[in-house]
Amino acid sequence: MDKPLVTVIVPAYNASDFIAETLESILNQTYDNLQVIVVDDGSTDDTARIVQSYSPRVTYIHQANSGGCAAPRNRGLEYARGEFVTFFDADDIMLPDKLSRQVDALIRHPNAVMCITNYCNFTGTKRSTDHMSTCPAMVPYLDRHKSSDFTLGSEECRSILISENFTIASAPLFKTDIIKKLGGFDQTLKACEDFHLIYRTAMQGDVVVNPNVGFERRLHDTNMSNDNERMLRNLIASRHDLSLNETNIVLQRHLKHRVRRYRRDLQTCLVLKKQLSKALKLYGETFPPQSISDLNHDVRQGIKIALHGIAPGKFPDRQH
């Protein structure tokens, strides 16, 4: 039987320091029926020259900067010809058997909508333990199945994702037709768009999990997750949207609980940044408190805001 074509889409922005290493790791996969697309999201460095040096094995597409990862990923999806598709960050390293294991898993589990692989983080030469083993809800599955694939039912997978996000953008291999049917990534999100798409995909059917480390995620100062306020606002937006579309009442309630918690976290973040009027306005979205922890949080933040001298009806933002 012919190997199904796999499309690998790499969004890149000023990625010249790492893009060659990333592309080498993709092109050196043991699975060789690949379509590799790099979408340059308005880079101003040497990204274009480096990527074009890999032609014709790699297709280079340029677009104006979009300010996020969703738009370049969706642009690449327009050109995807593979039966399966994966989105791989321009600074991650794909281990040699990642795609072969994932394709094999999806062939053996034809009802699954995607295969999610494990990963580890690295900085320089230091590598962390695998990510899934740090997720308490995943540990029983790992202990039971060791290094073998296992399947999560649709609702089972979504429940775990809400409680502890065990995956990121570079991990899944999707069925392309399903991703295109879903419209790809939500471009209104400037972070958490990967969780949003993975969750929506899990709503379409079973999910296969490969517990082996399939790639290494590079951590450095420019990682988008370092912007706490931006992450919290997108955590709120992504989970709120999912709660509106979630058909399972219990999972819908869990998503709404997450939104309330993230709003309280955002309030704390804004108080620390002295953006006090914005922090005060969040009380309307989190009141009334639903637990002793919520009540303690509200009291602490209220005291901090009061100590900064905000009079009723006056909400000056104090930014440093």
PDB file of C-alpha atoms in Angstrom:
ATOM      1  CA  MET A   1       0.000   0.000   0.000  1.00  0.00           C
ATOM      2  CA  ASP A   2       1.260   3.482  -0.874  1.00  0.00           C
ATOM      3  CA  LYS A   3       2.254   5.669   2.035  1.00  0.00           C
ATOM      4  CA  PRO A   4      -0.208   8.527   2.609  1.00  0.00           C
ATOM      5  CA  LEU A   5       1.223  11.973   1.983  1.00  0.00           C
ATOM      6  CA  VAL A   6       1.910  14.027   5.117  1.00  0.00           C
ATOM      7  CA  THR A   7       1.971  17.832   4.937  1.00  0.00           C
ATOM      8  CA  VAL A   8       4.208  19.621   7.437  1.00  0.00           C
ATOM      9  CA  ILE A   9       3.413  23.336   7.845  1.00  0.00           C
ATOM     10  CA  VAL A  10       5.994  25.539   9.554  1.00  0.00           C
ATOM     11  CA  PRO A  11       5.001  29.121  10.465  1.00  0.00           C
ATOM     12  CA  ALA A  12       8.129  31.269  10.694  1.00  0.00           C
ATOM     13  CA  TYR A  13       8.831  34.785  11.884  1.00  0.00           C
ATOM     14  CA  ASN A  14      12.444  35.981  12.185  1.00  0.00           C
ATOM     15  CA  ALA A  15      13.432  32.339  12.619  1.00  0.00           C
ATOM     16  CA  SER A  16      16.899  32.478  11.044  1.00  0.00           C
ATOM     17  CA  ASP A  17      18.664  31.299  14.207  1.00  0.00           C
ATOM     18  CA  PHE A  18      16.832  27.959  14.303  1.00  0.00           C
ATOM     19  CA  ILE A  19      14.935  27.313  11.050  1.00  0.00           C
ATOM     20  CA  ALA A  20      17.712  25.309   9.348  1.00  0.00           C
ATOM     21  CA  GLU A  21      17.974  22.909  12.289  1.00  0.00           C
ATOM     22  CA  THR A  22      14.199  22.533  12.340  1.00  0.00           C
ATOM     23  CA  LEU A  23      13.969  21.833   8.611  1.00  0.00           C
ATOM     24  CA  GLU A  24      16.805  19.306   8.774  1.00  0.00           C
ATOM     25  CA  SER A  25      14.958  17.440  11.517  1.00  0.00           C
ATOM     26  CA  ILE A  26      11.808  17.317   9.358  1.00  0.00           C
ATOM     27  CA  LEU A  27      13.588  16.279   6.162  1.00  0.00           C
ATOM     28  CA  ASN A  28      15.484  13.553   8.040  1.00  0.00           C
ATOM     29  CA  GLN A  29      12.320  11.786   9.166  1.00  0.00           C
ATOM     30  CA  THR A  30      12.182   8.025   8.645  1.00  0.00           C
ATOM     31  CA  TYR A  31       8.826   8.762   6.990  1.00  0.00           C
ATOM     32  CA  ASP A  32       9.674  10.214   3.601  1.00  0.00           C
ATOM     33  CA  ASN A  33       6.411  10.934   1.773  1.00  0.00           C
ATOM     34  CA  LEU A  34       6.305  14.572   2.827  1.00  0.00           C
ATOM     35  CA  GLN A  35       5.118  17.942   1.621  1.00  0.00           C
ATOM     36  CA  VAL A  36       6.957  20.595   3.654  1.00  0.00           C
ATOM     37  CA  ILE A  37       5.644  24.178   3.600  1.00  0.00           C
ATOM     38  CA  VAL A  38       7.188  27.166   5.367  1.00  0.00           C
ATOM     39  CA  VAL A  39       4.978  30.235   5.660  1.00  0.00           C
ATOM     40  CA  ASP A  40       7.125  33.293   6.379  1.00  0.00           C
ATOM     41  CA  ASP A  41       4.991  35.695   8.408  1.00  0.00           C
ATOM     42  CA  GLY A  42       6.774  38.900   7.365  1.00  0.00           C
ATOM     43  CA  SER A  43      10.292  38.138   8.609  1.00  0.00           C
ATOM     44  CA  THR A  44      12.889  40.905   8.447  1.00  0.00           C
ATOM     45  CA  ASP A  45      15.926  38.675   9.027  1.00  0.00           C
ATOM     46  CA  ASP A  46      17.542  35.944   6.899  1.00  0.00           C
ATOM     47  CA  THR A  47      14.649  33.482   7.147  1.00  0.00           C
ATOM     48  CA  ALA A  48      13.686  33.713   3.467  1.00  0.00           C
ATOM     49  CA  ARG A  49      17.187  32.986   2.136  1.00  0.00           C
ATOM     50  CA  ILE A  50      17.680  30.022   4.466  1.00  0.00           C
ATOM     51  CA  VAL A  51      14.325  28.425   3.659  1.00  0.00           C
ATOM     52  CA  GLN A  52      14.653  28.995  -0.095  1.00  0.00           C
ATOM     53  CA  SER A  53      17.988  27.182  -0.040  1.00  0.00           C
ATOM     54  CA  TYR A  54      15.991  23.992   0.675  1.00  0.00           C
ATOM     55  CA  SER A  55      13.957  24.283  -2.526  1.00  0.00           C
ATOM     56  CA  PRO A  56      12.450  22.147  -4.067  1.00  0.00           C
ATOM     57  CA  ARG A  57      12.141  19.904  -0.996  1.00  0.00           C
ATOM     58  CA  VAL A  58      10.568  22.803   0.915  1.00  0.00           C
ATOM     59  CA  THR A  59       7.931  25.198  -0.428  1.00  0.00           C
ATOM     60  CA  TYR A  60       8.410  28.819   0.685  1.00  0.00           C
ATOM     61  CA  ILE A  61       5.421  31.163   1.015  1.00  0.00           C
ATOM     62  CA  HIS A  62       5.695  34.786   2.162  1.00  0.00           C
ATOM     63  CA  GLN A  63       2.974  36.975   3.656  1.00  0.00           C
ATOM     64  CA  ALA A  64       2.733  40.244   5.565  1.00  0.00           C
ATOM     65  CA  ASN A  65       3.138  39.909   9.299  1.00  0.00           C
ATOM     66  CA  SER A  66      -0.089  38.836  11.001  1.00  0.00           C
ATOM     67  CA  GLY A  67       0.999  39.172  14.631  1.00  0.00           C
ATOM     68  CA  GLY A  68       0.351  35.534  15.482  1.00  0.00           C
ATOM     69  CA  CYS A  69       0.713  31.908  14.448  1.00  0.00           C
ATOM     70  CA  ALA A  70      -2.866  31.192  13.345  1.00  0.00           C
ATOM     71  CA  ALA A  71      -2.797  33.105  10.036  1.00  0.00           C
ATOM     72  CA  PRO A  72       0.428  31.576   8.638  1.00  0.00           C
ATOM     73  CA  ARG A  73      -0.699  28.095   9.664  1.00  0.00           C
ATOM     74  CA  ASN A  74      -4.020  28.623   7.893  1.00  0.00           C
ATOM     75  CA  ARG A  75      -2.216  29.974   4.830  1.00  0.00           C
ATOM     76  CA  GLY A  76      -0.145  26.801   4.674  1.00  0.00           C
ATOM     77  CA  LEU A  77      -3.286  24.710   5.099  1.00  0.00           C
ATOM     78  CA  GLU A  78      -4.612  26.190   1.843  1.00  0.00           C
ATOM     79  CA  TYR A  79      -1.716  24.485   0.026  1.00  0.00           C
ATOM     80  CA  ALA A  80      -1.825  21.200   1.945  1.00  0.00           C
ATOM     81  CA  ARG A  81      -2.172  18.145  -0.292  1.00  0.00           C
ATOM     82  CA  GLY A  82      -1.514  15.490   2.337  1.00  0.00           C
ATOM     83  CA  GLU A  83      -4.057  13.102   3.791  1.00  0.00           C
ATOM     84  CA  PHE A  84      -2.543  14.064   7.144  1.00  0.00           C
ATOM     85  CA  VAL A  85      -1.190  17.416   8.303  1.00  0.00           C
ATOM     86  CA  THR A  86       0.937  18.641  11.185  1.00  0.00           C
ATOM     87  CA  PHE A  87       1.897  22.171  12.210  1.00  0.00           C
ATOM     88  CA  PHE A  88       5.457  22.430  13.479  1.00  0.00           C
ATOM     89  CA  ASP A  89       7.037  25.446  15.141  1.00  0.00           C
ATOM     90  CA  ALA A  90      10.113  26.938  13.470  1.00  0.00           C
ATOM     91  CA  ASP A  91      12.380  26.398  16.482  1.00  0.00           C
ATOM     92  CA  ASP A  92      11.322  22.876  17.536  1.00  0.00           C
ATOM     93  CA  ILE A  93      13.263  19.705  16.716  1.00  0.00           C
ATOM     94  CA  MET A  94      11.397  16.730  15.243  1.00  0.00           C
ATOM     95  CA  LEU A  95      12.793  13.373  16.347  1.00  0.00           C
ATOM     96  CA  PRO A  96      13.349  10.890  13.478  1.00  0.00           C
ATOM     97  CA  ASP A  97      10.375   8.556  14.099  1.00  0.00           C
ATOM     98  CA  LYS A  98       7.708  11.130  15.015  1.00  0.00           C
ATOM     99  CA  LEU A  99       5.753  11.043  11.775  1.00  0.00           C
ATOM    100  CA  SER A 100       6.163   7.330  11.043  1.00  0.00           C
ATOM    101  CA  ARG A 101       4.747   6.465  14.471  1.00  0.00           C
ATOM    102  CA  GLN A 102       1.852   8.873  14.106  1.00  0.00           C
ATOM    103  CA  VAL A 103       0.922   7.761  10.579  1.00  0.00           C
ATOM    104  CA  ASP A 104       1.065   4.125  11.670  1.00  0.00           C
ATOM    105  CA  ALA A 105      -1.189   4.906  14.639  1.00  0.00           C
ATOM    106  CA  LEU A 106      -3.796   6.649  12.483  1.00  0.00           C
ATOM    107  CA  ILE A 107      -3.791   3.799   9.966  1.00  0.00           C
ATOM    108  CA  ARG A 108      -4.342   1.290  12.791  1.00  0.00           C
ATOM    109  CA  HIS A 109      -7.066   3.471  14.338  1.00  0.00           C
ATOM    110  CA  PRO A 110      -9.054   4.666  11.305  1.00  0.00           C
ATOM    111  CA  ASN A 111     -11.807   6.227  13.453  1.00  0.00           C
ATOM    112  CA  ALA A 112      -9.375   8.544  15.244  1.00  0.00           C
ATOM    113  CA  VAL A 113      -9.267  12.189  14.167  1.00  0.00           C
ATOM    114  CA  MET A 114      -5.653  12.853  15.215  1.00  0.00           C
ATOM    115  CA  CYS A 115      -2.621  11.313  16.862  1.00  0.00           C
ATOM    116  CA  ILE A 116      -0.945  13.314  19.630  1.00  0.00           C
ATOM    117  CA  THR A 117       2.666  12.579  20.511  1.00  0.00           C
ATOM    118  CA  ASN A 118       4.614  13.287  23.682  1.00  0.00           C
ATOM    119  CA  TYR A 119       7.407  15.892  23.854  1.00  0.00           C
ATOM    120  CA  CYS A 120      10.071  17.375  26.086  1.00  0.00           C
ATOM    121  CA  ASN A 121      11.386  20.914  26.552  1.00  0.00           C
ATOM    122  CA  PHE A 122      15.002  21.939  26.080  1.00  0.00           C
ATOM    123  CA  THR A 123      17.305  24.900  26.507  1.00  0.00           C
ATOM    124  CA  GLY A 124      20.765  24.530  24.993  1.00  0.00           C
ATOM    125  CA  THR A 125      21.903  21.030  25.932  1.00  0.00           C
ATOM    126  CA  LYS A 126      19.527  20.616  28.898  1.00  0.00           C
ATOM    127  CA  ARG A 127      16.368  18.575  28.343  1.00  0.00           C
ATOM    128  CA  SER A 128      13.402  18.129  30.647  1.00  0.00           C
ATOM    129  CA  THR A 129      11.491  14.964  31.366  1.00  0.00           C
ATOM    130  CA  ASP A 130       8.699  14.158  28.932  1.00  0.00           C
ATOM    131  CA  HIS A 131       5.685  16.425  29.294  1.00  0.00           C
ATOM    132  CA  MET A 132       2.907  13.842  29.628  1.00  0.00           C
ATOM    133  CA  SER A 133       4.486  12.260  32.692  1.00  0.00           C
ATOM    134  CA  THR A 134       4.081  15.642  34.452  1.00  0.00           C
ATOM    135  CA  CYS A 135       0.302  15.622  33.845  1.00  0.00           C
ATOM    136  CA  PRO A 136      -1.365  13.701  36.714  1.00  0.00           C
ATOM    137  CA  ALA A 137      -4.431  12.716  34.684  1.00  0.00           C
ATOM    138  CA  MET A 138      -2.197  11.167  32.000  1.00  0.00           C
ATOM    139  CA  VAL A 139       0.059   9.178  34.342  1.00  0.00           C
ATOM    140  CA  PRO A 140      -2.354   6.212  34.807  1.00  0.00           C
ATOM    141  CA  TYR A 141      -2.582   5.833  31.027  1.00  0.00           C
ATOM    142  CA  LEU A 142       1.201   5.952  30.668  1.00  0.00           C
ATOM    143  CA  ASP A 143       1.644   3.370  33.431  1.00  0.00           C
ATOM    144  CA  ARG A 144      -0.930   1.079  31.847  1.00  0.00           C
ATOM    145  CA  HIS A 145       0.230   1.304  28.238  1.00  0.00           C
ATOM    146  CA  LYS A 146       3.981   1.977  28.717  1.00  0.00           C
ATOM    147  CA  SER A 147       5.298   3.004  25.290  1.00  0.00           C
ATOM    148  CA  SER A 148       2.292   1.757  23.297  1.00  0.00           C
ATOM    149  CA  ASP A 149      -0.369   3.876  21.639  1.00  0.00           C
ATOM    150  CA  PHE A 150      -3.695   4.246  23.417  1.00  0.00           C
ATOM    151  CA  THR A 151      -7.011   5.755  22.461  1.00  0.00           C
ATOM    152  CA  LEU A 152      -8.970   8.408  24.339  1.00  0.00           C
ATOM    153  CA  GLY A 153     -12.666   8.759  23.644  1.00  0.00           C
ATOM    154  CA  SER A 154     -13.801  12.185  22.480  1.00  0.00           C
ATOM    155  CA  GLU A 155     -15.305  13.337  25.802  1.00  0.00           C
ATOM    156  CA  GLU A 156     -12.551  11.619  27.786  1.00  0.00           C
ATOM    157  CA  CYS A 157      -9.894  13.553  25.858  1.00  0.00           C
ATOM    158  CA  ARG A 158     -11.712  16.876  26.211  1.00  0.00           C
ATOM    159  CA  SER A 159     -12.120  16.389  29.944  1.00  0.00           C
ATOM    160  CA  ILE A 160      -8.361  15.879  30.346  1.00  0.00           C
ATOM    161  CA  LEU A 161      -7.567  18.853  28.112  1.00  0.00           C
ATOM    162  CA  ILE A 162      -9.670  21.143  30.303  1.00  0.00           C
ATOM    163  CA  SER A 163      -8.054  20.027  33.541  1.00  0.00           C
ATOM    164  CA  GLU A 164      -4.479  19.875  32.258  1.00  0.00           C
ATOM    165  CA  ASN A 165      -3.452  20.702  28.726  1.00  0.00           C
ATOM    166  CA  PHE A 166      -1.184  17.784  27.877  1.00  0.00           C
ATOM    167  CA  THR A 167      -0.260  18.895  24.358  1.00  0.00           C
ATOM    168  CA  ILE A 168       0.864  21.826  22.166  1.00  0.00           C
ATOM    169  CA  ALA A 169       0.836  22.888  18.515  1.00  0.00           C
ATOM    170  CA  SER A 170       3.709  20.731  17.239  1.00  0.00           C
ATOM    171  CA  ALA A 171       2.379  17.502  18.781  1.00  0.00           C
ATOM    172  CA  PRO A 172      -0.710  16.394  16.795  1.00  0.00           C
ATOM    173  CA  LEU A 173      -0.902  14.793  13.380  1.00  0.00           C
ATOM    174  CA  PHE A 174      -4.383  15.653  12.107  1.00  0.00           C
ATOM    175  CA  LYS A 175      -6.603  14.261   9.407  1.00  0.00           C
ATOM    176  CA  THR A 176      -6.475  17.095   6.906  1.00  0.00           C
ATOM    177  CA  ASP A 177     -10.098  16.927   5.795  1.00  0.00           C
ATOM    178  CA  ILE A 178     -11.303  17.393   9.376  1.00  0.00           C
ATOM    179  CA  ILE A 179      -9.049  20.401   9.995  1.00  0.00           C
ATOM    180  CA  LYS A 180     -10.191  22.032   6.771  1.00  0.00           C
ATOM    181  CA  LYS A 181     -13.824  21.359   7.671  1.00  0.00           C
ATOM    182  CA  LEU A 182     -13.248  23.116  11.007  1.00  0.00           C
ATOM    183  CA  GLY A 183     -11.748  26.119   9.214  1.00  0.00           C
ATOM    184  CA  GLY A 184      -8.288  25.722  10.696  1.00  0.00           C
ATOM    185  CA  PHE A 185      -7.077  27.991  13.480  1.00  0.00           C
ATOM    186  CA  ASP A 186      -9.111  30.849  14.937  1.00  0.00           C
ATOM    187  CA  GLN A 187      -7.225  33.936  13.769  1.00  0.00           C
ATOM    188  CA  THR A 188      -8.788  36.170  16.407  1.00  0.00           C
ATOM    189  CA  LEU A 189      -6.643  34.334  18.978  1.00  0.00           C
ATOM    190  CA  LYS A 190      -3.026  35.487  19.314  1.00  0.00           C
ATOM    191  CA  ALA A 191      -2.210  32.650  21.715  1.00  0.00           C
ATOM    192  CA  CYS A 192      -3.984  29.401  22.726  1.00  0.00           C
ATOM    193  CA  GLU A 193      -5.123  28.955  19.122  1.00  0.00           C
ATOM    194  CA  ASP A 194      -3.500  25.507  19.152  1.00  0.00           C
ATOM    195  CA  PHE A 195      -5.468  24.370  22.230  1.00  0.00           C
ATOM    196  CA  HIS A 196      -8.627  25.787  20.642  1.00  0.00           C
ATOM    197  CA  LEU A 197      -8.156  23.775  17.432  1.00  0.00           C
ATOM    198  CA  ILE A 198      -7.065  20.591  19.223  1.00  0.00           C
ATOM    199  CA  TYR A 199     -10.133  20.728  21.473  1.00  0.00           C
ATOM    200  CA  ARG A 200     -12.469  21.335  18.522  1.00  0.00           C
ATOM    201  CA  THR A 201     -10.838  18.436  16.677  1.00  0.00           C
ATOM    202  CA  ALA A 202     -11.317  16.173  19.704  1.00  0.00           C
ATOM    203  CA  MET A 203     -15.035  16.991  19.507  1.00  0.00           C
ATOM    204  CA  GLN A 204     -15.065  15.197  16.142  1.00  0.00           C
ATOM    205  CA  GLY A 205     -14.003  11.738  17.377  1.00  0.00           C
ATOM    206  CA  ASP A 206     -11.497   9.545  19.198  1.00  0.00           C
ATOM    207  CA  VAL A 207      -7.901  10.618  19.732  1.00  0.00           C
ATOM    208  CA  VAL A 208      -4.843   8.353  19.598  1.00  0.00           C
ATOM    209  CA  VAL A 209      -2.008   9.211  22.002  1.00  0.00           C
ATOM    210  CA  ASN A 210       1.577   8.130  21.365  1.00  0.00           C
ATOM    211  CA  PRO A 211       3.439   8.314  24.702  1.00  0.00           C
ATOM    212  CA  ASN A 212       6.877   8.343  23.075  1.00  0.00           C
ATOM    213  CA  VAL A 213       8.709  11.663  22.800  1.00  0.00           C
ATOM    214  CA  GLY A 214       8.232  12.786  19.213  1.00  0.00           C
ATOM    215  CA  PHE A 215       9.882  16.201  19.315  1.00  0.00           C
ATOM    216  CA  GLU A 216      11.795  18.648  21.467  1.00  0.00           C
ATOM    217  CA  ARG A 217      10.349  22.062  22.181  1.00  0.00           C
ATOM    218  CA  ARG A 218      12.886  24.864  22.417  1.00  0.00           C
ATOM    219  CA  LEU A 219      12.441  27.307  25.304  1.00  0.00           C
ATOM    220  CA  HIS A 220      13.927  30.802  25.028  1.00  0.00           C
ATOM    221  CA  ASP A 221      13.188  34.416  25.914  1.00  0.00           C
ATOM    222  CA  THR A 222      11.069  35.072  22.830  1.00  0.00           C
ATOM    223  CA  ASN A 223       8.511  32.327  23.531  1.00  0.00           C
ATOM    224  CA  MET A 224       5.063  33.926  23.281  1.00  0.00           C
ATOM    225  CA  SER A 225       3.966  32.276  26.544  1.00  0.00           C
ATOM    226  CA  ASN A 226       6.285  34.647  28.445  1.00  0.00           C
ATOM    227  CA  ASP A 227       3.728  37.472  28.022  1.00  0.00           C
ATOM    228  CA  ASN A 228       1.480  36.748  31.011  1.00  0.00           C
ATOM    229  CA  GLU A 229      -1.322  39.235  30.303  1.00  0.00           C
ATOM    230  CA  ARG A 230      -1.539  38.247  26.652  1.00  0.00           C
ATOM    231  CA  MET A 231      -1.663  34.553  27.554  1.00  0.00           C
ATOM    232  CA  LEU A 232      -4.397  35.097  30.154  1.00  0.00           C
ATOM    233  CA  ARG A 233      -6.574  37.125  27.780  1.00  0.00           C
ATOM    234  CA  ASN A 234      -6.312  34.398  25.151  1.00  0.00           C
ATOM    235  CA  LEU A 235      -6.873  31.640  27.710  1.00  0.00           C
ATOM    236  CA  ILE A 236     -10.101  33.400  28.603  1.00  0.00           C
ATOM    237  CA  ALA A 237     -11.187  33.975  24.989  1.00  0.00           C
ATOM    238  CA  SER A 238     -10.407  30.427  23.833  1.00  0.00           C
ATOM    239  CA  ARG A 239     -12.116  28.649  26.744  1.00  0.00           C
ATOM    240  CA  HIS A 240     -15.118  30.992  26.604  1.00  0.00           C
ATOM    241  CA  ASP A 241     -15.644  30.256  22.910  1.00  0.00           C
ATOM    242  CA  LEU A 242     -15.311  26.510  23.503  1.00  0.00           C
ATOM    243  CA  SER A 243     -17.864  26.687  26.329  1.00  0.00           C
ATOM    244  CA  LEU A 244     -20.377  28.162  23.877  1.00  0.00           C
ATOM    245  CA  ASN A 245     -19.930  25.213  21.519  1.00  0.00           C
ATOM    246  CA  GLU A 246     -19.455  22.378  24.016  1.00  0.00           C
ATOM    247  CA  THR A 247     -22.456  20.010  23.918  1.00  0.00           C
ATOM    248  CA  ASN A 248     -21.592  18.100  27.085  1.00  0.00           C
ATOM    249  CA  ILE A 249     -23.106  20.006  30.017  1.00  0.00           C
ATOM    250  CA  VAL A 250     -20.476  18.825  32.522  1.00  0.00           C
ATOM    251  CA  LEU A 251     -17.583  19.817  30.259  1.00  0.00           C
ATOM    252  CA  GLN A 252     -19.285  23.108  29.475  1.00  0.00           C
ATOM    253  CA  ARG A 253     -19.467  23.818  33.209  1.00  0.00           C
ATOM    254  CA  HIS A 254     -15.766  22.959  33.611  1.00  0.00           C
ATOM    255  CA  LEU A 255     -14.826  25.337  30.795  1.00  0.00           C
ATOM    256  CA  LYS A 256     -16.838  28.142  32.377  1.00  0.00           C
ATOM    257  CA  HIS A 257     -15.121  27.480  35.708  1.00  0.00           C
ATOM    258  CA  ARG A 258     -11.744  27.810  33.950  1.00  0.00           C
ATOM    259  CA  VAL A 259     -12.798  31.119  32.430  1.00  0.00           C
ATOM    260  CA  ARG A 260     -13.722  32.494  35.862  1.00  0.00           C
ATOM    261  CA  ARG A 261     -10.408  31.331  37.308  1.00  0.00           C
ATOM    262  CA  TYR A 262      -8.393  32.874  34.467  1.00  0.00           C
ATOM    263  CA  ARG A 263     -10.274  36.156  34.892  1.00  0.00           C
ATOM    264  CA  ARG A 264      -9.234  36.229  38.534  1.00  0.00           C
ATOM    265  CA  ASP A 265      -5.651  35.455  37.478  1.00  0.00           C
ATOM    266  CA  LEU A 266      -5.848  38.310  34.967  1.00  0.00           C
ATOM    267  CA  GLN A 267      -7.109  40.618  37.683  1.00  0.00           C
ATOM    268  CA  THR A 268      -4.080  39.749  39.814  1.00  0.00           C
ATOM    269  CA  CYS A 269      -1.808  40.383  36.817  1.00  0.00           C
ATOM    270  CA  LEU A 270      -3.381  43.797  36.167  1.00  0.00           C
ATOM    271  CA  VAL A 271      -3.110  44.838  39.819  1.00  0.00           C
ATOM    272  CA  LEU A 272       0.590  43.969  39.770  1.00  0.00           C
ATOM    273  CA  LYS A 273       0.968  46.082  36.622  1.00  0.00           C
ATOM    274  CA  LYS A 274      -0.927  48.968  38.316  1.00  0.00           C
ATOM    275  CA  GLN A 275      -3.648  48.846  35.654  1.00  0.00           C
ATOM    276  CA  LEU A 276      -6.159  49.284  38.413  1.00  0.00           C
ATOM    277  CA  SER A 277      -9.289  50.409  36.557  1.00  0.00           C
ATOM    278  CA  LYS A 278      -9.083  47.350  34.304  1.00  0.00           C
ATOM    279  CA  ALA A 279      -8.598  45.122  37.338  1.00  0.00           C
ATOM    280  CA  LEU A 280     -11.583  46.646  39.134  1.00  0.00           C
ATOM    281  CA  LYS A 281     -13.869  46.160  36.145  1.00  0.00           C
ATOM    282  CA  LEU A 282     -13.134  42.416  36.178  1.00  0.00           C
ATOM    283  CA  TYR A 283     -15.105  42.091  39.421  1.00  0.00           C
ATOM    284  CA  GLY A 284     -18.247  42.302  37.307  1.00  0.00           C
ATOM    285  CA  GLU A 285     -17.172  39.189  35.411  1.00  0.00           C
ATOM    286  CA  THR A 286     -16.137  37.091  38.421  1.00  0.00           C
ATOM    287  CA  PHE A 287     -18.686  38.068  41.078  1.00  0.00           C
ATOM    288  CA  PRO A 288     -20.047  36.452  43.143  1.00  0.00           C
ATOM    289  CA  PRO A 289     -17.212  34.266  44.450  1.00  0.00           C
ATOM    290  CA  GLN A 290     -18.011  30.566  44.303  1.00  0.00           C
ATOM    291  CA  SER A 291     -15.543  29.261  46.872  1.00  0.00           C
ATOM    292  CA  ILE A 292     -13.537  30.341  49.916  1.00  0.00           C
ATOM    293  CA  SER A 293     -10.504  30.606  47.614  1.00  0.00           C
ATOM    294  CA  ASP A 294     -12.438  32.953  45.307  1.00  0.00           C
ATOM    295  CA  LEU A 295     -13.568  35.047  48.264  1.00  0.00           C
ATOM    296  CA  ASN A 296     -10.031  35.319  49.649  1.00  0.00           C
ATOM    297  CA  HIS A 297      -8.788  36.369  46.218  1.00  0.00           C
ATOM    298  CA  ASP A 298     -11.449  39.057  45.877  1.00  0.00           C
ATOM    299  CA  VAL A 299     -10.698  40.451  49.326  1.00  0.00           C
ATOM    300  CA  ARG A 300      -6.925  40.533  48.706  1.00  0.00           C
ATOM    301  CA  GLN A 301      -7.245  42.257  45.339  1.00  0.00           C
ATOM    302  CA  GLY A 302      -9.875  44.669  46.682  1.00  0.00           C
ATOM    303  CA  ILE A 303      -7.533  45.707  49.483  1.00  0.00           C
ATOM    304  CA  LYS A 304      -4.663  46.243  47.040  1.00  0.00           C
ATOM    305  CA  ILE A 305      -6.836  48.381  44.783  1.00  0.00           C
ATOM    306  CA  ALA A 306      -8.139  50.402  47.759  1.00  0.00           C
ATOM    307  CA  LEU A 307      -4.607  50.968  49.035  1.00  0.00           C
ATOM    308  CA  HIS A 308      -3.702  52.561  45.720  1.00  0.00           C
ATOM    309  CA  GLY A 309      -6.307  55.221  46.430  1.00  0.00           C
ATOM    310  CA  ILE A 310      -8.989  54.643  43.820  1.00  0.00           C
ATOM    311  CA  ALA A 311     -12.040  56.692  44.725  1.00  0.00           C
ATOM    312  CA  PRO A 312     -15.508  55.474  43.691  1.00  0.00           C
ATOM    313  CA  GLY A 313     -16.198  56.395  40.081  1.00  0.00           C
ATOM    314  CA  LYS A 314     -12.557  57.216  39.338  1.00  0.00           C
ATOM    315  CA  PHE A 315     -10.419  54.569  37.722  1.00  0.00           C
ATOM    316  CA  PRO A 316      -6.978  55.933  36.811  1.00  0.00           C
ATOM    317  CA  ASP A 317      -4.647  53.388  35.281  1.00  0.00           C
ATOM    318  CA  ARG A 318      -1.164  53.620  36.761  1.00  0.00           C
ATOM    319  CA  GLN A 319       1.294  52.033  34.407  1.00  0.00           C
ATOM    320  CA  HIS A 320       5.070  51.831  34.816  1.00  0.00           C
TER     321      HIS A 320
END
